[in-house]
PDB file of C-alpha atoms and ligand atoms in Angstrom:
ATOM      1  CA  MET A   1     181.612 115.496  19.403  1.00 82.00           C
ATOM      2  CA  SER A   2     182.598 112.981  22.087  1.00 93.00           C
ATOM      3  CA  PHE A   3     180.615 109.950  23.189  1.00 97.00           C
ATOM      4  CA  THR A   4     182.011 107.825  26.005  1.00 98.00           C
ATOM      5  CA  VAL A   5     181.205 104.225  26.863  1.00 98.00           C
ATOM      6  CA  ALA A   6     182.498 103.234  30.331  1.00 98.00           C
ATOM      7  CA  ILE A   7     182.772  99.490  30.934  1.00 98.00           C
ATOM      8  CA  ASP A   8     183.780  98.342  34.413  1.00 97.00           C
ATOM      9  CA  GLY A   9     183.874  95.033  36.224  1.00 95.00           C
ATOM     10  CA  PRO A  10     186.166  92.358  37.673  1.00 93.00           C
ATOM     11  CA  ALA A  11     188.803  90.348  35.783  1.00 87.00           C
ATOM     12  CA  ALA A  12     187.594  87.752  33.252  1.00 89.00           C
ATOM     13  CA  ALA A  13     183.938  88.836  33.360  1.00 94.00           C
ATOM     14  CA  GLY A  14     183.988  89.476  29.604  1.00 93.00           C
ATOM     15  CA  LYS A  15     184.745  93.222  29.739  1.00 94.00           C
ATOM     16  CA  GLY A  16     187.610  93.044  27.260  1.00 94.00           C
ATOM     17  CA  THR A  17     185.689  91.118  24.608  1.00 95.00           C
ATOM     18  CA  ILE A  18     182.599  93.289  25.037  1.00 97.00           C
ATOM     19  CA  SER A  19     184.669  96.496  24.872  1.00 98.00           C
ATOM     20  CA  LYS A  20     186.472  95.407  21.712  1.00 98.00           C
ATOM     21  CA  GLY A  21     183.195  94.299  20.133  1.00 98.00           C
ATOM     22  CA  VAL A  22     181.401  97.549  20.989  1.00 98.00           C
ATOM     23  CA  SER A  23     184.293  99.691  19.702  1.00 98.00           C
ATOM     24  CA  ALA A  24     184.483  97.685  16.456  1.00 98.00           C
ATOM     25  CA  HIS A  25     180.707  97.844  15.946  1.00 98.00           C
ATOM     26  CA  PHE A  26     180.460 101.624  16.390  1.00 98.00           C
ATOM     27  CA  GLY A  27     183.932 102.592  15.125  1.00 98.00           C
ATOM     28  CA  PHE A  28     184.911 104.012  18.534  1.00 98.00           C
ATOM     29  CA  ALA A  29     188.479 104.066  19.860  1.00 98.00           C
ATOM     30  CA  HIS A  30     189.169 101.584  22.667  1.00 98.00           C
ATOM     31  CA  LEU A  31     191.385 101.868  25.754  1.00 97.00           C
ATOM     32  CA  ASP A  32     191.910  98.905  28.066  1.00 97.00           C
ATOM     33  CA  THR A  33     192.852 100.918  31.173  1.00 97.00           C
ATOM     34  CA  GLY A  34     194.111  97.773  32.951  1.00 96.00           C
ATOM     35  CA  LEU A  35     197.109  97.973  30.615  1.00 97.00           C
ATOM     36  CA  LEU A  36     198.129 101.272  32.247  1.00 98.00           C
ATOM     37  CA  TYR A  37     198.262  99.627  35.680  1.00 98.00           C
ATOM     38  CA  ARG A  38     199.942  96.555  34.204  1.00 97.00           C
ATOM     39  CA  ALA A  39     202.636  98.674  32.549  1.00 98.00           C
ATOM     40  CA  VAL A  40     203.278 100.412  35.887  1.00 98.00           C
ATOM     41  CA  GLY A  41     203.284  97.005  37.633  1.00 98.00           C
ATOM     42  CA  ARG A  42     205.849  95.689  35.151  1.00 97.00           C
ATOM     43  CA  ARG A  43     208.134  98.628  35.855  1.00 97.00           C
ATOM     44  CA  THR A  44     207.941  97.943  39.602  1.00 98.00           C
ATOM     45  CA  LEU A  45     208.903  94.306  38.969  1.00 97.00           C
ATOM     46  CA  ASP A  46     211.988  95.780  37.271  1.00 96.00           C
ATOM     47  CA  GLY A  47     212.711  97.676  40.499  1.00 97.00           C
ATOM     48  CA  MET A  48     211.142 101.074  39.815  1.00 97.00           C
ATOM     49  CA  GLU A  49     209.215 103.018  42.448  1.00 98.00           C
ATOM     50  CA  PRO A  50     205.459 102.850  41.571  1.00 98.00           C
ATOM     51  CA  VAL A  51     204.569 106.575  41.633  1.00 98.00           C
ATOM     52  CA  ALA A  52     207.634 107.502  39.549  1.00 98.00           C
ATOM     53  CA  ALA A  53     206.745 104.652  37.178  1.00 98.00           C
ATOM     54  CA  ALA A  54     203.173 105.970  36.752  1.00 98.00           C
ATOM     55  CA  GLN A  55     204.322 109.554  36.235  1.00 97.00           C
ATOM     56  CA  ALA A  56     206.843 108.500  33.590  1.00 96.00           C
ATOM     57  CA  LEU A  57     204.532 106.125  31.731  1.00 96.00           C
ATOM     58  CA  ALA A  58     204.452 106.580  27.951  1.00 94.00           C
ATOM     59  CA  ALA A  59     201.544 105.401  25.760  1.00 92.00           C
ATOM     60  CA  GLU A  60     203.928 103.332  23.586  1.00 93.00           C
ATOM     61  CA  GLU A  61     204.690 101.039  26.524  1.00 93.00           C
ATOM     62  CA  LEU A  62     201.129  99.675  26.449  1.00 93.00           C
ATOM     63  CA  GLY A  63     201.882  97.831  23.237  1.00 92.00           C
ATOM     64  CA  GLN A  64     205.308  96.548  24.243  1.00 93.00           C
ATOM     65  CA  GLY A  65     205.820  92.923  25.360  1.00 93.00           C
ATOM     66  CA  ASP A  66     203.319  90.678  27.095  1.00 93.00           C
ATOM     67  CA  LEU A  67     201.535  92.564  29.864  1.00 96.00           C
ATOM     68  CA  ARG A  68     198.948  89.821  30.378  1.00 89.00           C
ATOM     69  CA  THR A  69     200.915  87.471  32.627  1.00 87.00           C
ATOM     70  CA  ALA A  70     199.620  86.410  36.056  1.00 84.00           C
ATOM     71  CA  GLU A  71     202.703  87.948  37.730  1.00 92.00           C
ATOM     72  CA  ILE A  72     202.095  91.354  36.117  1.00 96.00           C
ATOM     73  CA  ALA A  73     198.368  91.149  36.974  1.00 91.00           C
ATOM     74  CA  GLN A  74     199.189  90.815  40.681  1.00 91.00           C
ATOM     75  CA  ALA A  75     201.760  93.634  40.490  1.00 96.00           C
ATOM     76  CA  ALA A  76     199.172  95.833  38.706  1.00 96.00           C
ATOM     77  CA  SER A  77     196.574  95.190  41.376  1.00 92.00           C
ATOM     78  CA  LYS A  78     199.119  96.170  44.067  1.00 94.00           C
ATOM     79  CA  VAL A  79     200.185  99.462  42.445  1.00 97.00           C
ATOM     80  CA  ALA A  80     196.517 100.268  41.738  1.00 95.00           C
ATOM     81  CA  VAL A  81     195.839 100.778  45.482  1.00 94.00           C
ATOM     82  CA  ILE A  82     198.266 103.739  45.605  1.00 97.00           C
ATOM     83  CA  PRO A  83     196.332 107.045  45.220  1.00 97.00           C
ATOM     84  CA  LYS A  84     199.258 108.884  43.565  1.00 98.00           C
ATOM     85  CA  VAL A  85     199.607 106.129  40.978  1.00 98.00           C
ATOM     86  CA  ARG A  86     195.914 106.458  40.149  1.00 97.00           C
ATOM     87  CA  SER A  87     195.997 110.252  39.952  1.00 98.00           C
ATOM     88  CA  ALA A  88     199.032 110.170  37.636  1.00 98.00           C
ATOM     89  CA  LEU A  89     196.945 108.163  35.146  1.00 98.00           C
ATOM     90  CA  VAL A  90     193.762 110.256  35.195  1.00 98.00           C
ATOM     91  CA  ASP A  91     194.551 112.898  32.536  1.00 97.00           C
ATOM     92  CA  PHE A  92     195.571 110.351  29.930  1.00 97.00           C
ATOM     93  CA  GLN A  93     192.321 108.408  30.427  1.00 98.00           C
ATOM     94  CA  ARG A  94     190.097 111.512  30.398  1.00 98.00           C
ATOM     95  CA  SER A  95     191.592 112.922  27.247  1.00 96.00           C
ATOM     96  CA  PHE A  96     191.203 109.533  25.564  1.00 97.00           C
ATOM     97  CA  ALA A  97     187.540 109.435  26.668  1.00 98.00           C
ATOM     98  CA  THR A  98     186.683 112.787  25.144  1.00 96.00           C
ATOM     99  CA  ARG A  99     188.411 112.371  21.782  1.00 95.00           C
ATOM    100  CA  PRO A 100     186.109 113.151  18.860  1.00 95.00           C
ATOM    101  CA  GLY A 101     184.367 110.169  17.288  1.00 95.00           C
ATOM    102  CA  GLY A 102     183.617 108.179  20.420  1.00 97.00           C
ATOM    103  CA  ALA A 103     185.608 106.070  22.887  1.00 98.00           C
ATOM    104  CA  VAL A 104     185.197 102.903  24.917  1.00 98.00           C
ATOM    105  CA  LEU A 105     187.226 102.635  28.124  1.00 98.00           C
ATOM    106  CA  ASP A 106     187.224  99.500  30.222  1.00 98.00           C
ATOM    107  CA  GLY A 107     188.518  99.150  33.768  1.00 97.00           C
ATOM    108  CA  ARG A 108     187.346  99.293  37.365  1.00 94.00           C
ATOM    109  CA  ASP A 109     186.575 102.967  38.054  1.00 96.00           C
ATOM    110  CA  ILE A 110     185.697 104.418  34.654  1.00 98.00           C
ATOM    111  CA  GLY A 111     182.000 105.061  35.376  1.00 97.00           C
ATOM    112  CA  THR A 112     182.615 106.154  38.971  1.00 96.00           C
ATOM    113  CA  VAL A 113     185.805 108.278  38.864  1.00 97.00           C
ATOM    114  CA  ILE A 114     187.337 108.726  35.412  1.00 98.00           C
ATOM    115  CA  CYS A 115     184.209 109.432  33.352  1.00 98.00           C
ATOM    116  CA  PRO A 116     181.242 110.010  35.653  1.00 97.00           C
ATOM    117  CA  GLU A 117     179.604 111.871  32.735  1.00 97.00           C
ATOM    118  CA  ALA A 118     179.914 108.945  30.299  1.00 98.00           C
ATOM    119  CA  GLU A 119     176.888 108.535  28.025  1.00 97.00           C
ATOM    120  CA  VAL A 120     176.864 104.770  28.705  1.00 98.00           C
ATOM    121  CA  LYS A 121     178.004 102.934  31.827  1.00 98.00           C
ATOM    122  CA  LEU A 122     178.082  99.166  31.953  1.00 98.00           C
ATOM    123  CA  PHE A 123     179.183  96.978  34.853  1.00 97.00           C
ATOM    124  CA  VAL A 124     180.035  93.543  33.490  1.00 97.00           C
ATOM    125  CA  THR A 125     180.235  90.783  36.049  1.00 96.00           C
ATOM    126  CA  ALA A 126     180.111  86.978  36.518  1.00 96.00           C
ATOM    127  CA  SER A 127     180.606  84.625  39.460  1.00 96.00           C
ATOM    128  CA  ALA A 128     184.200  84.116  40.678  1.00 96.00           C
ATOM    129  CA  GLU A 129     184.011  80.409  39.691  1.00 96.00           C
ATOM    130  CA  VAL A 130     182.910  81.146  36.121  1.00 96.00           C
ATOM    131  CA  ARG A 131     185.586  83.830  35.741  1.00 96.00           C
ATOM    132  CA  ALA A 132     188.315  81.585  37.173  1.00 96.00           C
ATOM    133  CA  GLU A 133     187.346  78.771  34.781  1.00 96.00           C
ATOM    134  CA  ARG A 134     187.540  81.162  31.785  1.00 92.00           C
ATOM    135  CA  ARG A 135     190.924  82.479  32.910  1.00 91.00           C
ATOM    136  CA  TYR A 136     192.200  78.912  33.583  1.00 94.00           C
ATOM    137  CA  LEU A 137     191.270  77.792  30.047  1.00 94.00           C
ATOM    138  CA  GLU A 138     192.952  80.888  28.594  1.00 89.00           C
ATOM    139  CA  LEU A 139     196.154  80.400  30.620  1.00 88.00           C
ATOM    140  CA  SER A 140     196.340  76.645  29.853  1.00 93.00           C
ATOM    141  CA  ALA A 141     195.830  77.319  26.145  1.00 94.00           C
ATOM    142  CA  ASN A 142     198.835  79.656  26.375  1.00 87.00           C
ATOM    143  CA  GLY A 143     200.974  76.879  27.840  1.00 90.00           C
ATOM    144  CA  SER A 144     200.799  77.790  31.546  1.00 88.00           C
ATOM    145  CA  ASP A 145     200.847  74.816  33.967  1.00 91.00           C
ATOM    146  CA  THR A 146     198.728  76.516  36.621  1.00 92.00           C
ATOM    147  CA  THR A 147     195.834  74.730  38.398  1.00 96.00           C
ATOM    148  CA  ARG A 148     192.138  75.608  38.624  1.00 96.00           C
ATOM    149  CA  ALA A 149     192.462  76.067  42.401  1.00 97.00           C
ATOM    150  CA  GLN A 150     195.395  78.469  41.994  1.00 95.00           C
ATOM    151  CA  VAL A 151     193.544  80.556  39.398  1.00 94.00           C
ATOM    152  CA  LEU A 152     190.414  80.741  41.591  1.00 96.00           C
ATOM    153  CA  GLN A 153     192.556  81.869  44.532  1.00 95.00           C
ATOM    154  CA  ASP A 154     194.239  84.551  42.362  1.00 91.00           C
ATOM    155  CA  VAL A 155     190.843  85.790  41.109  1.00 93.00           C
ATOM    156  CA  ARG A 156     189.495  86.048  44.661  1.00 94.00           C
ATOM    157  CA  GLU A 157     192.613  87.826  45.952  1.00 92.00           C
ATOM    158  CA  ARG A 158     192.556  90.338  43.130  1.00 90.00           C
ATOM    159  CA  ASP A 159     188.783  90.945  43.499  1.00 92.00           C
ATOM    160  CA  ALA A 160     189.228  91.624  47.206  1.00 92.00           C
ATOM    161  CA  ARG A 161     192.133  94.017  46.662  1.00 91.00           C
ATOM    162  CA  ASP A 162     190.330  95.858  43.826  1.00 90.00           C
ATOM    163  CA  ALA A 163     186.995  96.133  45.677  1.00 92.00           C
ATOM    164  CA  GLU A 164     188.303  96.937  49.155  1.00 93.00           C
ATOM    165  CA  ARG A 165     190.882  99.627  48.394  1.00 91.00           C
ATOM    166  CA  SER A 166     189.958 103.062  49.694  1.00 92.00           C
ATOM    167  CA  THR A 167     190.721 105.033  46.519  1.00 91.00           C
ATOM    168  CA  ALA A 168     188.443 104.335  43.537  1.00 91.00           C
ATOM    169  CA  PRO A 169     187.351 100.833  44.579  1.00 92.00           C
ATOM    170  CA  MET A 170     185.795  98.611  41.946  1.00 91.00           C
ATOM    171  CA  LYS A 171     182.032  99.119  42.152  1.00 92.00           C
ATOM    172  CA  PRO A 172     179.187  99.882  39.766  1.00 95.00           C
ATOM    173  CA  ALA A 173     178.256 103.546  39.273  1.00 96.00           C
ATOM    174  CA  GLU A 174     174.767 104.232  40.606  1.00 96.00           C
ATOM    175  CA  ASP A 175     173.454 104.652  37.074  1.00 96.00           C
ATOM    176  CA  ALA A 176     175.395 101.739  35.523  1.00 97.00           C
ATOM    177  CA  VAL A 177     173.574  98.931  33.728  1.00 97.00           C
ATOM    178  CA  LEU A 178     174.579  95.557  35.219  1.00 97.00           C
ATOM    179  CA  LEU A 179     175.414  92.801  32.764  1.00 97.00           C
ATOM    180  CA  ASP A 180     175.931  89.390  34.412  1.00 96.00           C
ATOM    181  CA  THR A 181     177.657  87.078  31.923  1.00 95.00           C
ATOM    182  CA  SER A 182     177.757  83.944  34.148  1.00 95.00           C
ATOM    183  CA  ASN A 183     175.099  82.250  32.036  1.00 95.00           C
ATOM    184  CA  LEU A 184     175.449  84.209  28.799  1.00 94.00           C
ATOM    185  CA  SER A 185     177.482  83.347  25.723  1.00 90.00           C
ATOM    186  CA  ILE A 186     179.878  86.079  24.740  1.00 87.00           C
ATOM    187  CA  GLU A 187     177.828  86.717  21.586  1.00 93.00           C
ATOM    188  CA  ALA A 188     174.667  87.251  23.654  1.00 96.00           C
ATOM    189  CA  ALA A 189     176.475  89.527  26.120  1.00 95.00           C
ATOM    190  CA  LEU A 190     177.937  91.601  23.292  1.00 97.00           C
ATOM    191  CA  ALA A 191     174.559  91.881  21.553  1.00 97.00           C
ATOM    192  CA  GLU A 192     173.041  93.164  24.787  1.00 97.00           C
ATOM    193  CA  ALA A 193     175.833  95.730  25.224  1.00 98.00           C
ATOM    194  CA  ILE A 194     175.470  96.924  21.614  1.00 98.00           C
ATOM    195  CA  ALA A 195     171.705  97.373  22.084  1.00 98.00           C
ATOM    196  CA  ILE A 196     172.301  99.485  25.220  1.00 97.00           C
ATOM    197  CA  VAL A 197     174.847 101.705  23.425  1.00 98.00           C
ATOM    198  CA  GLU A 198     172.578 102.017  20.373  1.00 98.00           C
ATOM    199  CA  ASP A 199     169.762 103.221  22.580  1.00 97.00           C
ATOM    200  CA  ALA A 200     171.981 105.795  24.358  1.00 96.00           C
ATOM    201  CA  LYS A 201     173.330 107.029  21.004  1.00 94.00           C
ATOM    202  CA  ARG A 202     169.825 107.622  19.743  1.00 94.00           C
ATOM    203  CA  LYS A 203     169.090 109.714  22.832  1.00 89.00           C
ATOM    204  CA  ALA A 204     172.383 111.660  22.622  1.00 87.00           C
ATOM    205  CA  PHE A 205     172.261 112.716  18.975  1.00 80.00           C
TER     206      PHE A 205
HETATM  207  O1   DC B 301     191.698  94.604  33.881  1.00 83.46           O
HETATM  208  P1   DC B 301     193.090  94.076  34.242  1.00 83.46           P
HETATM  209  O2   DC B 301     193.061  92.672  34.778  1.00 83.46           O
HETATM  210  O3   DC B 301     194.068  94.212  33.132  1.00 83.46           O
HETATM  211  O4   DC B 301     193.593  95.033  35.427  1.00 83.46           O
HETATM  212  C1   DC B 301     194.804  94.835  36.112  1.00 83.46           C
HETATM  213  C2   DC B 301     194.729  95.494  37.495  1.00 83.46           C
HETATM  214  O5   DC B 301     194.693  96.908  37.336  1.00 83.46           O
HETATM  215  C3   DC B 301     193.492  95.143  38.303  1.00 83.46           C
HETATM  216  O6   DC B 301     193.749  94.179  39.274  1.00 83.46           O
HETATM  217  C4   DC B 301     193.063  96.420  38.957  1.00 83.46           C
HETATM  218  C5   DC B 301     193.787  97.497  38.241  1.00 83.46           C
HETATM  219  N1   DC B 301     192.887  98.421  37.527  1.00 83.46           N
HETATM  220  C6   DC B 301     192.358  99.475  38.240  1.00 83.46           C
HETATM  221  O7   DC B 301     192.573  99.559  39.443  1.00 83.46           O
HETATM  222  N2   DC B 301     191.599 100.405  37.613  1.00 83.46           N
HETATM  223  C7   DC B 301     191.338 100.316  36.305  1.00 83.46           C
HETATM  224  N3   DC B 301     190.610 101.249  35.716  1.00 83.46           N
HETATM  225  C8   DC B 301     191.848  99.213  35.563  1.00 83.46           C
HETATM  226  C9   DC B 301     192.613  98.271  36.214  1.00 83.46           C
END
């Protein structure tokens, strides 16, 4: 039987950590759907046309090389506005979501477009300043010489592009639970998410 947890929200809100923690806690499979758009973005940086890149995408590519660079993030956000890129990626995400044993998918449109029937929908958010600071610390720890101001500008640009696009814009589903992590430790945010999933599981089974 399938059980889907949809976790949406902007970059660096804590979605990734919460998704990994929830999937580990319940033994569910996890798909970071941003990696799909990043892998397509990387192919376009290599000169490929975005729709062809999305249609030809193979699951193995998600684990190849470093997809988490700032350059690939911007490319991903640009290809993600193209409706045919998004539609080419739908089947893969839906079949992952309904695999037996439970699945956690995190992204921008999981609760609204990909899995509107998900048993749990969370929208994880935090202020742009808090998210930029988290991303800055992560990038500096990885040796990048970026500045706080640059990272904040990147976060704002990407938020605007993700939220304002006409196809599948980033927004909470009407029945999503909002989790604002601006003033929460990651442990507290994860504990809250686990409690919400636990409750939904009890109702579903
Ligand atoms: O979550 P991320 O930073 O890895 O996502 C990279 C880009 O991909 C992001 O700017 C928007 C896009 N994206 C999307 O449009 N829909 C998703 N479900 C996941 C990511």
